[in-house]
Short mmCIF file of C-alpha atoms in Angstrom, two decimals:
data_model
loop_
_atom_site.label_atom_id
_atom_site.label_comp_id
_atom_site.label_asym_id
_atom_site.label_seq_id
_atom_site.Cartn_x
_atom_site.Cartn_y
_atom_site.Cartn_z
CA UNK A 1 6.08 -107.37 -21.61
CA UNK A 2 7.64 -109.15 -24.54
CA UNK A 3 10.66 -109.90 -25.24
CA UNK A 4 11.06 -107.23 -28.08
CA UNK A 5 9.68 -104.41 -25.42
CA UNK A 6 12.73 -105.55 -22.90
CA UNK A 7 15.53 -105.42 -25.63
CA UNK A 8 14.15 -101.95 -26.91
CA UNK A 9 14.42 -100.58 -23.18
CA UNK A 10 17.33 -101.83 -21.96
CA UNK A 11 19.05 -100.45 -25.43
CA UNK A 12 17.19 -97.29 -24.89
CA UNK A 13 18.92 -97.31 -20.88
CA UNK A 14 22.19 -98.83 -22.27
CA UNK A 15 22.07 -95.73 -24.78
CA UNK A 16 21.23 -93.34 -22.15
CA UNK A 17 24.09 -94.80 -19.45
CA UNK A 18 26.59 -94.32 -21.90
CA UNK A 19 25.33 -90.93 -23.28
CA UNK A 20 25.62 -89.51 -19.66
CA UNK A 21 28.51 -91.65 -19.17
CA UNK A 22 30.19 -89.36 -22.19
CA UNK A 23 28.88 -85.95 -21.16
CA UNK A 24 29.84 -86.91 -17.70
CA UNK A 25 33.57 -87.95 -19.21
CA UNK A 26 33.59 -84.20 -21.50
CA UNK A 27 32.75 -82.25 -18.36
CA UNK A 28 35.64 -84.19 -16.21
CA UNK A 29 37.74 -83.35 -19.14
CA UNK A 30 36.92 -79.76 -19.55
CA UNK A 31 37.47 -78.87 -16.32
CA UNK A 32 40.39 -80.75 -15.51
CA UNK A 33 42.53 -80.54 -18.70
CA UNK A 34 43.22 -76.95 -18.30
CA UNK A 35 43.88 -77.35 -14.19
CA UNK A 36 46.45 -80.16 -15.35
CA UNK A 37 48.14 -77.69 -17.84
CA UNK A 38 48.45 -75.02 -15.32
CA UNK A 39 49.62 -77.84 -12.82
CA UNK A 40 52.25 -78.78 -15.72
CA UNK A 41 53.07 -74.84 -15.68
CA UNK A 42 53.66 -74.63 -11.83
CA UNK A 43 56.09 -77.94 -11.91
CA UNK A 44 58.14 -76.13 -14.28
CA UNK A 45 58.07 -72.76 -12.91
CA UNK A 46 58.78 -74.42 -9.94
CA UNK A 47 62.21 -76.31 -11.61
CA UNK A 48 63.21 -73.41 -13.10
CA UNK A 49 63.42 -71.49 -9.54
CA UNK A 50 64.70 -74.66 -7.77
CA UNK A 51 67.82 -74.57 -10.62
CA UNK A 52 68.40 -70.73 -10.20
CA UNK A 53 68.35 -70.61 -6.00
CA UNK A 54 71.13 -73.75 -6.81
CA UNK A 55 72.67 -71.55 -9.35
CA UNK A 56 72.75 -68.70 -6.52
CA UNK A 57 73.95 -70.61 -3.61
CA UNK A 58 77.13 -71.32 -5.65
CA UNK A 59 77.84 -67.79 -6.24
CA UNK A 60 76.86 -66.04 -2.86
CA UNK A 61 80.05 -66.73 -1.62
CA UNK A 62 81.59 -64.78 -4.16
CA UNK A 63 79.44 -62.33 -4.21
CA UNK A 64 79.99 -61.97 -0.20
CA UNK A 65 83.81 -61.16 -1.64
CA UNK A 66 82.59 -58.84 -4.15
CA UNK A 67 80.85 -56.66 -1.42
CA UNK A 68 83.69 -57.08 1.06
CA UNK A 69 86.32 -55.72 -1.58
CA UNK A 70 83.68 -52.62 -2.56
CA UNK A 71 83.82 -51.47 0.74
CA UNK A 72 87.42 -51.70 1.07
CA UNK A 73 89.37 -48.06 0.48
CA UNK A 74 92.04 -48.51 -2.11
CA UNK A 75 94.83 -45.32 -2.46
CA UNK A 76 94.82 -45.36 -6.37
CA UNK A 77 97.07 -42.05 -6.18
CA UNK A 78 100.84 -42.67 -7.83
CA UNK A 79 103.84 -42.59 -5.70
CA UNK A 80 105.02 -39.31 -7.98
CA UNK A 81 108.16 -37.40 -7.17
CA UNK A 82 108.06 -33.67 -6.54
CA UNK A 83 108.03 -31.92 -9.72
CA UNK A 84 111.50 -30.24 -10.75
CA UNK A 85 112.49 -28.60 -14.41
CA UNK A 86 115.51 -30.19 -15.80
CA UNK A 87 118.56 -28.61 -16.83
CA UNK A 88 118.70 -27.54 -20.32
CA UNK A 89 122.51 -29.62 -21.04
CA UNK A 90 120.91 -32.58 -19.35
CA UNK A 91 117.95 -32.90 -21.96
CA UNK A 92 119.94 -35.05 -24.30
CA UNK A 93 120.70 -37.58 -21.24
CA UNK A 94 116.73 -38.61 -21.49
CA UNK A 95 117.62 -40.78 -24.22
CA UNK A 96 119.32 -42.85 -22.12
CA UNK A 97 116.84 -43.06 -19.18
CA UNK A 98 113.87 -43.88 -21.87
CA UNK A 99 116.02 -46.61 -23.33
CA UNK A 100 116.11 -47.78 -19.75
CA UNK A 101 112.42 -47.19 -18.99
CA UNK A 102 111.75 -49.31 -22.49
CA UNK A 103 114.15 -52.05 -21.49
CA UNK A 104 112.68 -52.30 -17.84
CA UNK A 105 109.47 -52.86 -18.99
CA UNK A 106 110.08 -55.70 -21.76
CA UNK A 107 109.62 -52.85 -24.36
CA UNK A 108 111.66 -52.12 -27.80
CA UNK A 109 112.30 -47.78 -28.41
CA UNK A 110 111.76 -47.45 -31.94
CA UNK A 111 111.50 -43.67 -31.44
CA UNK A 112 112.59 -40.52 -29.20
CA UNK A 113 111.94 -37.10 -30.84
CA UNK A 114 112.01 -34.26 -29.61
CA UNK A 115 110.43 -30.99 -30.58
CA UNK A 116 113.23 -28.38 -31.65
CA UNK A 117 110.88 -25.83 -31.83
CA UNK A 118 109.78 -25.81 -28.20
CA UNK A 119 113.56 -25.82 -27.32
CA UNK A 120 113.70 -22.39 -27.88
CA UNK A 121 115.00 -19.62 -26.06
CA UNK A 122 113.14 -18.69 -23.27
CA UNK A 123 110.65 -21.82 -22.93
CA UNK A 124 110.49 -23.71 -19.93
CA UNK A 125 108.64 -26.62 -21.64
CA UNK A 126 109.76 -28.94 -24.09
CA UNK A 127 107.84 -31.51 -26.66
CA UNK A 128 108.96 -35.04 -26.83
CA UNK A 129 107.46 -37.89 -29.21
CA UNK A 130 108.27 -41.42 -28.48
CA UNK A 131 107.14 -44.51 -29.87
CA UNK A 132 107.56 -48.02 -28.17
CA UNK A 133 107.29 -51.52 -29.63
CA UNK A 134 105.65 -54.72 -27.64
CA UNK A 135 103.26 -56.52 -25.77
CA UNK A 136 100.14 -54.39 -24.96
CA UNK A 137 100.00 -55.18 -21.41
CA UNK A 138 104.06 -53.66 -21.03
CA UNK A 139 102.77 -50.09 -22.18
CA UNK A 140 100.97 -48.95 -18.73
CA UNK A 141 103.97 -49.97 -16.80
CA UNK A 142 106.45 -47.61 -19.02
CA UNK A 143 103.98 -44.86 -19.00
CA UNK A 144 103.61 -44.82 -15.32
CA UNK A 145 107.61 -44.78 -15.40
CA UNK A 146 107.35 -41.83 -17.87
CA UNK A 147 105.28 -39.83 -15.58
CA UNK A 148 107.09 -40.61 -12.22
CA UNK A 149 110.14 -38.73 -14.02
CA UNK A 150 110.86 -35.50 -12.13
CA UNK A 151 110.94 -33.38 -15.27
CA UNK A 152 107.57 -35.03 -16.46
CA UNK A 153 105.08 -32.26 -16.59
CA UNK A 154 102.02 -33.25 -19.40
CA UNK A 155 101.20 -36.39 -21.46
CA UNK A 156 99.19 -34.93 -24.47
CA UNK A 157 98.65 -38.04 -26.34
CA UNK A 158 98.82 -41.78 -26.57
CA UNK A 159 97.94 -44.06 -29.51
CA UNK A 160 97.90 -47.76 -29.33
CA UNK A 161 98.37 -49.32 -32.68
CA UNK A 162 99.09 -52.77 -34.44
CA UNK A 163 99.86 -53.48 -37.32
CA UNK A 164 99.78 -56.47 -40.19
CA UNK A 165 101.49 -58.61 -38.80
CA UNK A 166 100.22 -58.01 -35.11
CA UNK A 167 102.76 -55.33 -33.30
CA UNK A 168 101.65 -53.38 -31.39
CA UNK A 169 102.84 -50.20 -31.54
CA UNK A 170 102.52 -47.03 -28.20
CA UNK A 171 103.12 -43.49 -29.30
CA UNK A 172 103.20 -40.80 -27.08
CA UNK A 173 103.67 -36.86 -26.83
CA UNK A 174 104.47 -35.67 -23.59
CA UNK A 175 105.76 -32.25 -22.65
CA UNK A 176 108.78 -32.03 -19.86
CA UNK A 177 109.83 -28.95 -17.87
CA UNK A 178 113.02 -27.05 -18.28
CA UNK A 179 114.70 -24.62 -16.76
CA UNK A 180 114.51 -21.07 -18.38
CA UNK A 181 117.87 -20.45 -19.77
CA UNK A 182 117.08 -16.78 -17.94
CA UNK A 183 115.57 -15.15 -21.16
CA UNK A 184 112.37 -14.14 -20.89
CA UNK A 185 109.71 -15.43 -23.97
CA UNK A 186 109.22 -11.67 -24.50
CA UNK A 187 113.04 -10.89 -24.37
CA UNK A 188 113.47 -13.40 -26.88
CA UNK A 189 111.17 -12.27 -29.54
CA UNK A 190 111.83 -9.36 -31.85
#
């Protein structure tokens, strides 16, 4: 064999070795590029659960509270007098106990109106319209003083309002219970 013969094979094997070497290289690659990015995929699947069972084990003990306090009976009823009508000649002395009730409860009363056509003759109910001035959070308190009055008998309405220059503004309509001044509603009418 000549000289020429060797170079020509061993460029012929060199060509081959690295050939194979190549398609051996695109296999590896083909099959283990995809296993790496689902590898990738599991890591971070796997952080993401680690951080949210963290996440959770700060909160279970709060949430142990939250379950304790759902199972605990709470009496939500009101504390509410027994229901009596009020004297006809003692209407006018409400003013003065809303004005209280308003005052108590860190509350202006812009408002106390009441309904001189339901203060007729025979009618054991009465219409009142009131409007208070203050903080929001001060208008539950008064109206759970309005409704633990003895006379109270229905609230028909309640707007919240505020206006431009942020007041906020509680008007309600209520209906007390009188006493029947003995005259029938029938008896009364012609």
């Amino acid at each position: 064999m000549t000289k020429k013969e060797t170079e020509k094979i061993s460029s012929t094997t060199l060509g081959l070795i690295v050939g194979c070497f190549v398609v051996i290289l695109a296999l590896a690659l083909g099959l283990l590029y995809p296993k790496f990015k689902n590898l990738q995929k599991v890591k971070a699947d796997l952080l993401a659960k680690t951080i949210r069972l963290e996440e959770q084990k700060q909160f279970y003990s709060v949430y142990a509270q939250a379950c304790g306090l759902a199972d605990t009976k709470v009496d939500t009823s009101l504390p509410l007098p027994e229901r009596k009508a009020i004297p006809r000649d003692e209407v006018s002395g409400l003013a003065r106990v809303f004005k209280q009730i308003a005052e108590g409860q860190g509350l202006i009363l812009l408002e106390n109106r009441m309904d001189t056509e339901s203060f007729k003759t025979g009618a054991d109910l009465i219409s009142m319209n009131m409007t208070y001035k203050g903080a929001f959070l001060h208008f539950r308190p008064a109206l759970i003083e309005l409704i633990k009055l003895p006379c109270f008998k229905r609230l028909e309405t309640v707007e919240i309002r505020t206006d431009r220059d942020n007041a906020r503004y509680c008007s309600i309509r209520f209906r007390i219970a009188i006493e029947n001044n003995g005259v029938s509603k029938n008896q009364g009418q012609i």
